Coordinates of C-alpha atoms in Angstrom, one line a residue:
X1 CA 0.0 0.0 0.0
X2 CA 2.9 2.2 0.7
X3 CA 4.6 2.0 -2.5
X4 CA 0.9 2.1 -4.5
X5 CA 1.0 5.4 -2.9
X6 CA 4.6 6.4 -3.7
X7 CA 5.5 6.8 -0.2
X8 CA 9.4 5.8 0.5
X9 CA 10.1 4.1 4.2
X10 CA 13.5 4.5 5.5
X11 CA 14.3 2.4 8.4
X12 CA 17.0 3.5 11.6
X13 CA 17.5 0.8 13.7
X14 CA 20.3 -1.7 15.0
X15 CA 21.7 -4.4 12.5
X16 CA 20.1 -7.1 14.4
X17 CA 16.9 -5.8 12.9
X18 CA 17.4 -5.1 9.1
X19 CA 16.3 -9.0 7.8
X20 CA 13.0 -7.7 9.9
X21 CA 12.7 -4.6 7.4
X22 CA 14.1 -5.7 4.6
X23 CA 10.9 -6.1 2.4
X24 CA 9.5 -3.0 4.0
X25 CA 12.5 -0.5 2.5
X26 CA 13.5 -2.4 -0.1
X27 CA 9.8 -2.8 -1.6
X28 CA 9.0 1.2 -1.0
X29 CA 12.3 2.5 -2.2
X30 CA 14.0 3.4 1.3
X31 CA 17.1 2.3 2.6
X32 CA 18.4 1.2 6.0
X33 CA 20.3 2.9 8.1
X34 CA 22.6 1.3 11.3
X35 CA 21.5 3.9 14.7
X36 CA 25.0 2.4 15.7
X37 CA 27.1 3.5 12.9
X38 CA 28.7 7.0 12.1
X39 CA 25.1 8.5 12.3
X40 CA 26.1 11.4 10.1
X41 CA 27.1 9.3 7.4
X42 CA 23.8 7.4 7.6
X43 CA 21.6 10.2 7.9
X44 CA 23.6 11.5 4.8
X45 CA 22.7 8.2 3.0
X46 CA 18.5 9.0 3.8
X47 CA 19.0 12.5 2.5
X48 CA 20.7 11.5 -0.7
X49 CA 17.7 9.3 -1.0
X50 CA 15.2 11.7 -0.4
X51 CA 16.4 14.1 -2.8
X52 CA 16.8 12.1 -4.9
X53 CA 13.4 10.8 -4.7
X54 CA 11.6 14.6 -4.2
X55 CA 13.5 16.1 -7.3
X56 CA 11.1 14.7 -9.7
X57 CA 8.4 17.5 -9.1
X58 CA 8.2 21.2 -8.5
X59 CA 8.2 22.3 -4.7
X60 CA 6.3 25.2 -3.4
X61 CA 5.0 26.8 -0.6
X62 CA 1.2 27.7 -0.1
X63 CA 0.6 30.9 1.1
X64 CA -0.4 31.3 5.1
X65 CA 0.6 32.2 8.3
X66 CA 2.5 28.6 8.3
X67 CA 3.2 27.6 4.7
X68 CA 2.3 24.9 3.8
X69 CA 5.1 23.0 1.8
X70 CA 3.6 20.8 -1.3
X71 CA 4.7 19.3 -4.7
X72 CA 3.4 20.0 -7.9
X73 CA 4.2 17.4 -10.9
X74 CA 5.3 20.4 -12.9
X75 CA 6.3 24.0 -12.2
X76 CA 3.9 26.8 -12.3
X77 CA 3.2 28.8 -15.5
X78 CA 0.7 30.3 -18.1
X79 CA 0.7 27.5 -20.3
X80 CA 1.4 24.7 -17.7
X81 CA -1.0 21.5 -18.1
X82 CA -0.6 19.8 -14.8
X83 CA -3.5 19.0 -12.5
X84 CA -1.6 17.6 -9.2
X85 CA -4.5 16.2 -7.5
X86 CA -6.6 15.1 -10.8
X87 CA -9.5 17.3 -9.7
X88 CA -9.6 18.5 -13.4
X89 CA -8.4 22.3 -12.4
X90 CA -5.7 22.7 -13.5
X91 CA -2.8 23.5 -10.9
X92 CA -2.0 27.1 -12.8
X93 CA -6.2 27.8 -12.2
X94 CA -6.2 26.5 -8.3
X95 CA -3.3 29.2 -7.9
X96 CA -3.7 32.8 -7.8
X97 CA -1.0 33.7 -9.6
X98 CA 2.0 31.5 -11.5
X99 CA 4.4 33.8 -10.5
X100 CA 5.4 33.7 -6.6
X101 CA 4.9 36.8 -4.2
X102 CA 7.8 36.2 -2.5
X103 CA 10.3 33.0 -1.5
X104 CA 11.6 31.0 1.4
X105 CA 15.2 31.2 1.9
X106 CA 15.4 27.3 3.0
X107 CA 19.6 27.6 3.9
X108 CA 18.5 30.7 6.2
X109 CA 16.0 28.7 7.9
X110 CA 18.0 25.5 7.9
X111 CA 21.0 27.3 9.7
X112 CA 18.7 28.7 12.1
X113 CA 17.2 25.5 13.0
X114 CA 20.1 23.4 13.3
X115 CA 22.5 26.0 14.7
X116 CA 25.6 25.0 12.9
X117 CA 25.5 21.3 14.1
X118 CA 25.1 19.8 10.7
X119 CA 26.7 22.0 8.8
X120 CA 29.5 20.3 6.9
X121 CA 26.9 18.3 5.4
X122 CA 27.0 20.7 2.5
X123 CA 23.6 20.5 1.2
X124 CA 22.9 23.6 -0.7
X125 CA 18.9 24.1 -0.9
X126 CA 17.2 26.7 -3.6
X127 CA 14.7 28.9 -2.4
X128 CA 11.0 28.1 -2.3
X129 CA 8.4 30.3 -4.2
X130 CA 5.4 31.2 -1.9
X131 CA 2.3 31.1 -4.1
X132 CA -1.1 32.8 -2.8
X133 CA -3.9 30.0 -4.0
X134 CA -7.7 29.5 -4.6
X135 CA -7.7 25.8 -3.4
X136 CA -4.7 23.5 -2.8
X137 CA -3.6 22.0 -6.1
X138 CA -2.3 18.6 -4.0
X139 CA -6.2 18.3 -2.5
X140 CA -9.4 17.2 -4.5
X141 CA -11.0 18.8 -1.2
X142 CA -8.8 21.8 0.2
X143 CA -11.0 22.1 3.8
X144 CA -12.4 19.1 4.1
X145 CA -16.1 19.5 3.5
X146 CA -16.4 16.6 1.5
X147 CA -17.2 19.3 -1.5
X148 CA -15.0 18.9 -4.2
X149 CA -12.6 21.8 -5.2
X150 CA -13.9 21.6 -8.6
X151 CA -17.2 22.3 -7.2
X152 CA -16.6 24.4 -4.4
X153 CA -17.3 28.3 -4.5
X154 CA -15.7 28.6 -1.3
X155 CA -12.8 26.2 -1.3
X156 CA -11.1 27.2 1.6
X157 CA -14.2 27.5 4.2
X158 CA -15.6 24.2 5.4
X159 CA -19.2 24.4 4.8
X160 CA -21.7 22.2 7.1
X161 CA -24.2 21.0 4.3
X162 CA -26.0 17.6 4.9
X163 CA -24.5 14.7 3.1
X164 CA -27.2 14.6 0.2
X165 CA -26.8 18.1 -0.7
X166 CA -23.1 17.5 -0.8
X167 CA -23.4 14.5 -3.4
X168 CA -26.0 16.7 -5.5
X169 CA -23.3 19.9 -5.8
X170 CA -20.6 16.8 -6.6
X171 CA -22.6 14.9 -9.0
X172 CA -23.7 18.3 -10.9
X173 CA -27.0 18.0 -9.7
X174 CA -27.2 21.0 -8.2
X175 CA -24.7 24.3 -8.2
X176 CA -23.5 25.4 -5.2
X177 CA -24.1 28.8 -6.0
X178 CA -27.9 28.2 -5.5
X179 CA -27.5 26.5 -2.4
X180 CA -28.0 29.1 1.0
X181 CA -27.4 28.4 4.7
X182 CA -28.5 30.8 8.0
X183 CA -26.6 31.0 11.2
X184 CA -28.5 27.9 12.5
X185 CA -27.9 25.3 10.5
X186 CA -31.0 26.0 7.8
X187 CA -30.4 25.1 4.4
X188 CA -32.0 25.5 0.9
X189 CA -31.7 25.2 -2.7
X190 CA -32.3 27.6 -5.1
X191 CA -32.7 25.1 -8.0
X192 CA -36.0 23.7 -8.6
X193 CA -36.8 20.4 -8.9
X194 CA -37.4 20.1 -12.2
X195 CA -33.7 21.2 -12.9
X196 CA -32.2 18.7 -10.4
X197 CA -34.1 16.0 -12.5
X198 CA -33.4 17.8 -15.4
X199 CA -29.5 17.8 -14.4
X200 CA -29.8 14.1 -13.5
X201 CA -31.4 12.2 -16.4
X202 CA -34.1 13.8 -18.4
X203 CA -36.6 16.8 -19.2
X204 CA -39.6 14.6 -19.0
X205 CA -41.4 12.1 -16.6
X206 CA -44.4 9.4 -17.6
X207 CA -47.5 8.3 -16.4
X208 CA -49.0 5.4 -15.7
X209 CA -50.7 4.7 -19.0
X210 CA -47.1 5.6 -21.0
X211 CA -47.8 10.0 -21.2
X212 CA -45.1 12.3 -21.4
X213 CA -45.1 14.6 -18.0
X214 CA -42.7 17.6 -18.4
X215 CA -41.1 18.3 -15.3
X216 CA -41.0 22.0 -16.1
X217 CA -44.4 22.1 -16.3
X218 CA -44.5 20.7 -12.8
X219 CA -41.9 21.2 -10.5
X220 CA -40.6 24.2 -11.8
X221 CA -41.3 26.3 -8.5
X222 CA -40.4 23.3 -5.8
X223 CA -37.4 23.9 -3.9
X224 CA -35.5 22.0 -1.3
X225 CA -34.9 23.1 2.2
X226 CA -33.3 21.0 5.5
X227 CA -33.1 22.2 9.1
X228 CA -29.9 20.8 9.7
X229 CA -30.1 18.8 12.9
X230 CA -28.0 16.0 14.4
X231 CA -30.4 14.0 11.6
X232 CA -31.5 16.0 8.5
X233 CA -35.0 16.7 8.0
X234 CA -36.1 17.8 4.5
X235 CA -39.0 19.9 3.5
X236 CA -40.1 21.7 0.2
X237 CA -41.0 25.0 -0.6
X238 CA -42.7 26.6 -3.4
X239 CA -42.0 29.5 -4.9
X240 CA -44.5 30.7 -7.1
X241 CA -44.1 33.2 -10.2
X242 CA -46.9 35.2 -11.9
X243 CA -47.7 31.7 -14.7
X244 CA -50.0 31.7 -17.8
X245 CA -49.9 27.8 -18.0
X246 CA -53.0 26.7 -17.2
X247 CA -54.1 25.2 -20.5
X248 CA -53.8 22.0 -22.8
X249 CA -50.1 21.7 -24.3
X250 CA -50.4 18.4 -26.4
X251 CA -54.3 19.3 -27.3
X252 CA -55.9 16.2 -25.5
X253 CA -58.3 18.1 -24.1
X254 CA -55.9 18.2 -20.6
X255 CA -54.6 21.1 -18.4
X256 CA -50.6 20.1 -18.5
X257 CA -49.7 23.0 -16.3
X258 CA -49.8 24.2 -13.2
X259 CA -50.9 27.7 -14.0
X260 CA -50.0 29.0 -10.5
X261 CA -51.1 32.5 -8.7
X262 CA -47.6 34.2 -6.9
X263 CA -46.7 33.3 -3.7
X264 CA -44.6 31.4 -1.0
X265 CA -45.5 27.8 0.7
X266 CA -43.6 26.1 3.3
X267 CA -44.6 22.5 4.6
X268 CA -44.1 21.0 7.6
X269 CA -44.4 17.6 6.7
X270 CA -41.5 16.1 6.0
X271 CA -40.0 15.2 2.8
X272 CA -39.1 12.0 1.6
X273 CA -36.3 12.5 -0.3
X274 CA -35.7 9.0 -1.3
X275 CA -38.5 9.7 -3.4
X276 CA -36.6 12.4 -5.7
X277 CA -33.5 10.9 -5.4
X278 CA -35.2 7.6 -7.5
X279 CA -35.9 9.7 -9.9
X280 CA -32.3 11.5 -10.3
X281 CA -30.8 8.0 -10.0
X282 CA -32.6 6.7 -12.4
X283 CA -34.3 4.0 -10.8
X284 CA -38.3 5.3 -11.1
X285 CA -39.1 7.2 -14.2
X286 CA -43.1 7.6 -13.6
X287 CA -44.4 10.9 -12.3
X288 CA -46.6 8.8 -10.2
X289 CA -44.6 8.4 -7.0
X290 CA -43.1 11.9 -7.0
X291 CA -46.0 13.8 -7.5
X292 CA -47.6 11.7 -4.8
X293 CA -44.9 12.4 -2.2
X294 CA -45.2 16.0 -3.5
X295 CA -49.4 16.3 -2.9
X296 CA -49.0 14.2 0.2
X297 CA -46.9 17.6 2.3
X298 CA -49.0 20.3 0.6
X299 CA -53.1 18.9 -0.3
X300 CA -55.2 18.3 2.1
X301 CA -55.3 15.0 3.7
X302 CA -54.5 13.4 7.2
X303 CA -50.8 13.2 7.5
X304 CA -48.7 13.9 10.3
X305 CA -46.8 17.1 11.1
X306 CA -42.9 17.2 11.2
X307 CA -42.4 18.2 14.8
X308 CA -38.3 19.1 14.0
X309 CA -39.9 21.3 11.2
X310 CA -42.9 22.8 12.8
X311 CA -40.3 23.7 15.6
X312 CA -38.1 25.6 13.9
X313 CA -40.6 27.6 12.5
X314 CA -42.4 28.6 15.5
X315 CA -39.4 29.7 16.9
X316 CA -39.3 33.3 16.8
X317 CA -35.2 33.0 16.7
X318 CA -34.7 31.4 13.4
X319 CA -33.8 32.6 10.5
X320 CA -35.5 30.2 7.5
X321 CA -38.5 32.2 6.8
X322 CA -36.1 35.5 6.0
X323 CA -33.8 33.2 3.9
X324 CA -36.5 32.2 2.0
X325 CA -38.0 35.4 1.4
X326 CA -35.0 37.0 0.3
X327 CA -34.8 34.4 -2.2
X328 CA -38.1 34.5 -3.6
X329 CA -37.4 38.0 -3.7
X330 CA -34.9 37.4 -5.8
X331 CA -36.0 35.2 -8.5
X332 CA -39.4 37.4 -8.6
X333 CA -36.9 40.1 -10.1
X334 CA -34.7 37.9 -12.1
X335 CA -37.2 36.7 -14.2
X336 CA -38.2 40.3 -15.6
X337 CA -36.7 41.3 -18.8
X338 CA -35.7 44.8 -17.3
X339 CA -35.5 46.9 -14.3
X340 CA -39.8 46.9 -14.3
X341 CA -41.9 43.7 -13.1
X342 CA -45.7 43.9 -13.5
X343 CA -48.1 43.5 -10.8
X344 CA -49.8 39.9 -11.0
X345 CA -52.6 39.8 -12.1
X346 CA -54.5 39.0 -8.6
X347 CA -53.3 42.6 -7.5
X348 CA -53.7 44.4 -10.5
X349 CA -57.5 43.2 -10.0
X350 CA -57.2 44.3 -6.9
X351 CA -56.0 47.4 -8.3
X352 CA -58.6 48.0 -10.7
X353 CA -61.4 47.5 -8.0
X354 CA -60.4 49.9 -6.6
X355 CA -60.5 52.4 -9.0
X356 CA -64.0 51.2 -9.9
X357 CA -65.3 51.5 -6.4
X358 CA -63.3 55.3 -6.3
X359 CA -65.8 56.3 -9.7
X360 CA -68.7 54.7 -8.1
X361 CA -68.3 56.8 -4.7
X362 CA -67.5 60.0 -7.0
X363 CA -70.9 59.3 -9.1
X364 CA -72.6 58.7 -5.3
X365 CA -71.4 61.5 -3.9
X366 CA -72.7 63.5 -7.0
X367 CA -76.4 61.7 -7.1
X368 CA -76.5 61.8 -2.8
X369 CA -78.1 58.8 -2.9
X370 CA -79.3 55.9 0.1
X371 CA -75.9 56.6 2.1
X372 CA -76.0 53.4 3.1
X373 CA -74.4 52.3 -0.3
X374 CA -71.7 55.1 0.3
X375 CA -70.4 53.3 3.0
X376 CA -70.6 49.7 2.0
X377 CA -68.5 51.4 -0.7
X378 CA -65.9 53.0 1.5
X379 CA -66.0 49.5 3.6
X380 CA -65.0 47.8 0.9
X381 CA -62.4 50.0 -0.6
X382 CA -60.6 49.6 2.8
X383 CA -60.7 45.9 3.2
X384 CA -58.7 45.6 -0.1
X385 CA -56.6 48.3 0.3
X386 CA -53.6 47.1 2.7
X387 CA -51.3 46.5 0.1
X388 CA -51.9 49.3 -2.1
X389 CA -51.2 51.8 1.0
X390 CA -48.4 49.9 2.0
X391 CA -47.2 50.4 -1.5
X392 CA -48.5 53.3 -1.5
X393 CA -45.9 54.1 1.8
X394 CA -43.0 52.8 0.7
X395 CA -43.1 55.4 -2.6
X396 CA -43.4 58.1 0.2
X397 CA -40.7 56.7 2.4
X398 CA -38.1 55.9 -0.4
X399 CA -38.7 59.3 -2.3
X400 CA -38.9 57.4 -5.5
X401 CA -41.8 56.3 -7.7
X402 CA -40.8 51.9 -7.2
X403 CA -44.2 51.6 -7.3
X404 CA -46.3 52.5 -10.5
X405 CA -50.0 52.1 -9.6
X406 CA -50.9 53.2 -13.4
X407 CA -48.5 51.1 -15.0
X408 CA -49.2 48.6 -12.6
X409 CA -45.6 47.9 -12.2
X410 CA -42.9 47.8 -9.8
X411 CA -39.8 50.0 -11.5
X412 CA -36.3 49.2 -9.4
X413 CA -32.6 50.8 -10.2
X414 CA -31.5 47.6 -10.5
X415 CA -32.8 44.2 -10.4
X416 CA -29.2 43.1 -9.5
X417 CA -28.8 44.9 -6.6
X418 CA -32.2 45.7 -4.6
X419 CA -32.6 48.5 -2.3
X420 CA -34.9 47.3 1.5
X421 CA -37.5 49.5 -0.3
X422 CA -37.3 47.5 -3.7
X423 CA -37.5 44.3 -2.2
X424 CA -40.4 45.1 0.1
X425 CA -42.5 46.3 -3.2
X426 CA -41.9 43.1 -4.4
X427 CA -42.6 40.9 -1.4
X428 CA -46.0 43.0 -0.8
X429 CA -47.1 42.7 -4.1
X430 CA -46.2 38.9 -4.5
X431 CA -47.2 37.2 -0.9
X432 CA -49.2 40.6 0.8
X433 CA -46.7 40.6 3.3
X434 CA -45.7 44.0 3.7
X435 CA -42.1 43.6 5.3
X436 CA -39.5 40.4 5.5
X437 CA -40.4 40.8 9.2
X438 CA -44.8 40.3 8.3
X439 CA -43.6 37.3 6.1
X440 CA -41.8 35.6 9.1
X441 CA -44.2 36.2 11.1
X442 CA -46.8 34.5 8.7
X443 CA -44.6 31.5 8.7
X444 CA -44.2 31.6 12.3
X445 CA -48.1 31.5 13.7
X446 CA -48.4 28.9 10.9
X447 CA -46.2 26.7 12.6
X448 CA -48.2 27.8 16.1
X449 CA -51.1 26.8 14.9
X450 CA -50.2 23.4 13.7
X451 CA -49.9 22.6 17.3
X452 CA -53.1 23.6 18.3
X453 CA -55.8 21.7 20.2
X454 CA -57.9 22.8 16.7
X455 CA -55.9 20.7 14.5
X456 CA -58.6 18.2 14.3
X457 CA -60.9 20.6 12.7
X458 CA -60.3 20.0 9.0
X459 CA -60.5 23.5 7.7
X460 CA -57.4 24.1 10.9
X461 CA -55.8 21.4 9.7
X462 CA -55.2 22.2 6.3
X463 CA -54.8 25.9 6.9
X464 CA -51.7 25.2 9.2
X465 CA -49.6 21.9 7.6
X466 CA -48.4 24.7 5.5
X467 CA -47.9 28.8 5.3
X468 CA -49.4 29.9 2.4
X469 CA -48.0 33.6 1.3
X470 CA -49.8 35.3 -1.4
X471 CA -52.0 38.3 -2.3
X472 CA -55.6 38.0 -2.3
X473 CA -58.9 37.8 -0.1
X474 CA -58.4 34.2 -0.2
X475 CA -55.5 34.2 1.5
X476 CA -56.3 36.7 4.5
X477 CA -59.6 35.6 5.5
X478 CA -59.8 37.2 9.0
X479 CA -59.5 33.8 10.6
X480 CA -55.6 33.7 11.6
X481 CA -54.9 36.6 9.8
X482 CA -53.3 38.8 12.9
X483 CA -49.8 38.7 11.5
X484 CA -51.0 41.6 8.8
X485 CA -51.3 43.8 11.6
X486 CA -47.7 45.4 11.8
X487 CA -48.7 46.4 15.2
X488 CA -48.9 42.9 16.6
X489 CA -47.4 40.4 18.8
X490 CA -46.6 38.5 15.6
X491 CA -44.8 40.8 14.0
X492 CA -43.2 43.5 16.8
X493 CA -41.6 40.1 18.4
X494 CA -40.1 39.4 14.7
X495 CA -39.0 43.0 14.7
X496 CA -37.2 42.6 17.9
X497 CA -35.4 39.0 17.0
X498 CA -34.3 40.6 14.1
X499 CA -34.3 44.2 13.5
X500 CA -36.7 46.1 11.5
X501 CA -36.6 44.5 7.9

C-alpha cells in the first residue's frame, strides 16, 4: 500500500533488525540505516535518497501564516497542463497567480534550526516560491467538506451541508451557488426540482398509461430546504411566479400545467427524499410516486406534522422564513426582462377594484343617494386596500416612484442589486406581506397553529400543515390573519429577534 502510494520508508535501527525490514525498504524505495554506525554518514545516505526521490516535481509553498510545503508534478506557469491532484483544475487555475509573491530562503531557515550542528553536510537548498492560492492544487478537497474543489465556491471555508446536498453539488446535480445556509444550520436550494431531475437524467417524466409529463411544467417552483439537525430533516418549498400555463399543451383536451397564482409555501411535513433521489438515480421514471410524495406535504389530507420542522418555524429565533424570502425575492426580479416587473394579475384586480369602487363613490357622492351604499363602498375599498397603501408608503418613504399604480408595475434601479424599499415592493405585491419581518411572522403562527388543540378541525388542519404567502382575499380571511397587523405580537416580536426589515 505504501509503495501504491509512492510513499518511500527509511528504516534507523540496530543491525540485528534489518532482515526484519528488509521487504518494507527495499519494496517502498527506502534504505536502512545502522543507529550504531557514524550516524552522520547514515543520515547523509537518507537524504541522498530523499532528494533524490523529491527532485522529480516542483516544490512550493502555499501561502499562510505557516506555509504549507507541497509538490506539484510540474512548475507553475501560463501555459502549464498539470492538474496535481486530478480534480480537473488545473494547478496554474487552483493558484492565484503563477508567479510567486515572494520565496523561502530554506539555507536561512536550515542554519537557524540546526544552529551549525550539521553544517558540513554541505547541502545547498534553492529557495521556495510562496504562491497565494484558490484551493490546494495537492487536494481534490482543500478544507475538508467533502465538497470537491472543482465544485466548491468557497474552497477554503468548510461548509456544514447535509450529506445529500453535498453528493447533488458533486454529481452536478445542483450548483452550489444556488444552495443558502443561515446561522443555524437551515439550508436550501435555489434550484428547482425540475432542474435537479433535469440535471440528472431527463426533461420529461411518464404516467402510468405511458404519457409524457414535463417536469417544467411541474416542478418548476419546488425547492429543497433541511433544518440541519443532528439527523437532517427535509421539507419543500414553493416559490410561485406570476404563470400563464393553465391550459392544454399536447391538445388532449388536458390542463398540462400548473398555472399558479404568486406566492410562497412552506410545509411542515416532512419530505421523503428517497423519493426524488429515485428519480435523479434513475431508478423510477413515472411521475406517479413523485408527485404523490409532493401532494401528500402540501393537499389536504391526514398526515402527520414534522415536529423538527414545525419547531423551527415557531421559533421566533430562526432565520429560514427571512432566507427564503429573500430568495423568492430574488427570482421574482430575475425573471423580468428589465429593471420593471408587472403586478400579478391578482393585484392588478385588486388594483382595478379599486378604481371602480373610487368612480362609483365620485358618481354617489354627486347623485347623494341611500348613504348606506356610500359606505358599503368606503367599507369595501378599505378591506382591499392594505397592500396598495403599504405600497403606497413605501413610494413616500423611499422618495422614488418603485411603485407605479398606473402602470401597474414595480420599476427598481437595478434588479441586481435591490434596495430594502425595492425588495419590500416586491414581497407586498407577491405574498401581501408588507415587510421580510410580516412574512416571518406568517410562517411563524403557521407553525403555532399546527400545534393547536384545533388541529382536528379539517379546515385548521389544512390551513396550518403549511404557510401559504400570497395576495388576495383568499389568502387573509380574517380567521388567523393577525400577522398583517404590523402592530402585533406576531410581527413586533419578529422586529425585535431581528431588527426592522
Amino acid at each position: 500500500m505504501l509503495a501504491k502510494d509512492g510513499i518511500n520508508t527509511s528504516v534507523i535501527t540496530t543491525n540485528r533488525y534489518q532482515s526484519d525490514y528488509i521487504e518494507l525498504y527495499e519494496g517502498t524505495g527506502g534504505v536502512f540505516a545502522c543507529i550504531n554506525g557514524n550516524f552522520k554518514t547514515e543520515l547523509i545516505g537518507i537524504a541522498d535518497n530523499i532528494e533524490t526521490k523529491t527532485n522529480d516535481g516542483y516544490w512550493i509553498a502555499l501561502k499562510g501564516l505557516i506555509p504549507k510545503i507541497v509538490k506539484l508534478d510540474e512548475e507553475p506557469s501560463f501555459t502549464g497542463t498539470a492538474d496535481t491532484d486530478g480534480d480537473e483544475l488545473l494547478d496554474k487555475n487552483e493558484l492565484k497567480s503563477t508567479k510567486p509573491t515572494e520565496y523561502i530562503d530554506i539555507n536561512s531557515m536550515y542554519a537557524t534550526l540546526m544552529k551549525s550542528k550539521l553544517d558540513a553536510v554541505g547541502y545547498e537548498y534553492p529557495s521556495i516560491g510562496v504562491y497565494d492560492y484558490y484551493s490546494d492544487p495537492t487536494e481534490k478537497d482543500t478544507d475538508k467538506d467533502d465538497i470537491l474543489d472543482s465544485k466548491d465556491i468557497q474552497p477554503k471555508i468548510a461548509n456544514i451541508f447535509t450529506e445529500d446536498f453535498v453528493n447533488y453539488i458533486n454529481n452536478d446535480i445542483i450548483n452550489m451557488r444556488t444552495v443558502e445556509t443561515t446561522t443555524d444550520n437551515f439550508i436550501i436550494s435555489k434550484t428547482p426540482i425540475s432542474e435537479m431531475i433535469k440535471n440528472a437524467c431527463a426533461d420529461k417524466l411518464y404516467d402510468s398509461v405511458g404519457d409524457v409529463n414535463y417536469v417544467d411544467r411541474y416542478y418548476d417552483d419546488w425547492y429543497l430546504f433541511a433544518v440541519n439537525g443532528s439527523v437532517p430533516t427535509y421539507g419543500l418549498y414553493k416559490m410561485r411566479e406570476q404563470e400563464y400555463d393553465h391550459y392544454d399543451f399536447d391538445g388532449d383536451g388536458e390542463i398540462d400545467a400548473d398555472g399558479d397564482n404568486p406566492g410562497v409555501t412552506i410545509s411542515f411535513i416532512e419530505f421523503d427524499l428517497s423519493k426524488l433521489n429515485d428519480v435523479i438515480d434513475g431508478k423510477e421514471t413515472s411521475i406517479k410516486i413523485l408527485d404523490k410524495e409532493i401532494n401528500r406535504i402540501v393537499l389536504k389530507t391526514e398526515v402527520e406534522i414534522s415536529e423538527d420542522l414545525r419547531k423551527y418555524f415557531e421559533n421566533v429565533e430562526t432565520e429560514g422564513a427571512y432566507l427564503i424570502a429573500e430568495a423568492y425575492v430574488k427570482k421574482i426580479a430575475g425573471l423580468s426582462d428589465s429593471d420593471k416587473m408587472d403586478f400579478p394579475e391578482i393585484l392588478k384586480d385588486i388594483y382595478d377594484e379599486i378604481d371602480e369602487i373610487n368612480y362609483a363613490i365620485e358618481l354617489e357622492s354627486r347623485l347623494e343617494t341611500d348613504s348606506t351604499i356610500m359606505e358599503d363602498l368606503i367599507n369595501r375599498r378599505e378591506s382591499i386596500s392594505r397592500i396598495p397603501n403599504a405600497l403606497k408608503d413605501i413610494n413616500k418613504k423611499s422618495g422614488e416612484t418603485i411603485v407605479d399604480k398606473s402602470e401597474r408595475q414595480i420599476i427598481v434601479s437595478n434588479k441586481n442589486s435591490l434596495s430594502l424599499y425595492e425588495k419590500q415592493a416586491i414581497l407586498s405585491s407577491f405574498t401581501g406581506d408588507i415587510s421580510f419581518n410580516m412574512f416571518a411572522a406568517e410562517v411563524q403562527a403557521h407553525a403555532v397553529f399546527a400545534s393547536d388543540w384545533k388541529m382536528f378541525i379539517d379546515k385548521w388542519h389544512d390551513a396550518a400543515i403549511r404557510a401559504d404567502m400570497g395576495v388576495g382575499e383568499e389568502y387573509e380571511s380574517g380567521l388567523y390573519d393577525a400577522y398583517y397587523n404590523v402592530e402585533s405580537d406576531w410581527v413586533q416580536n419578529q422586529i425585535k429577534s431581528h431588527g426592522e426589515y
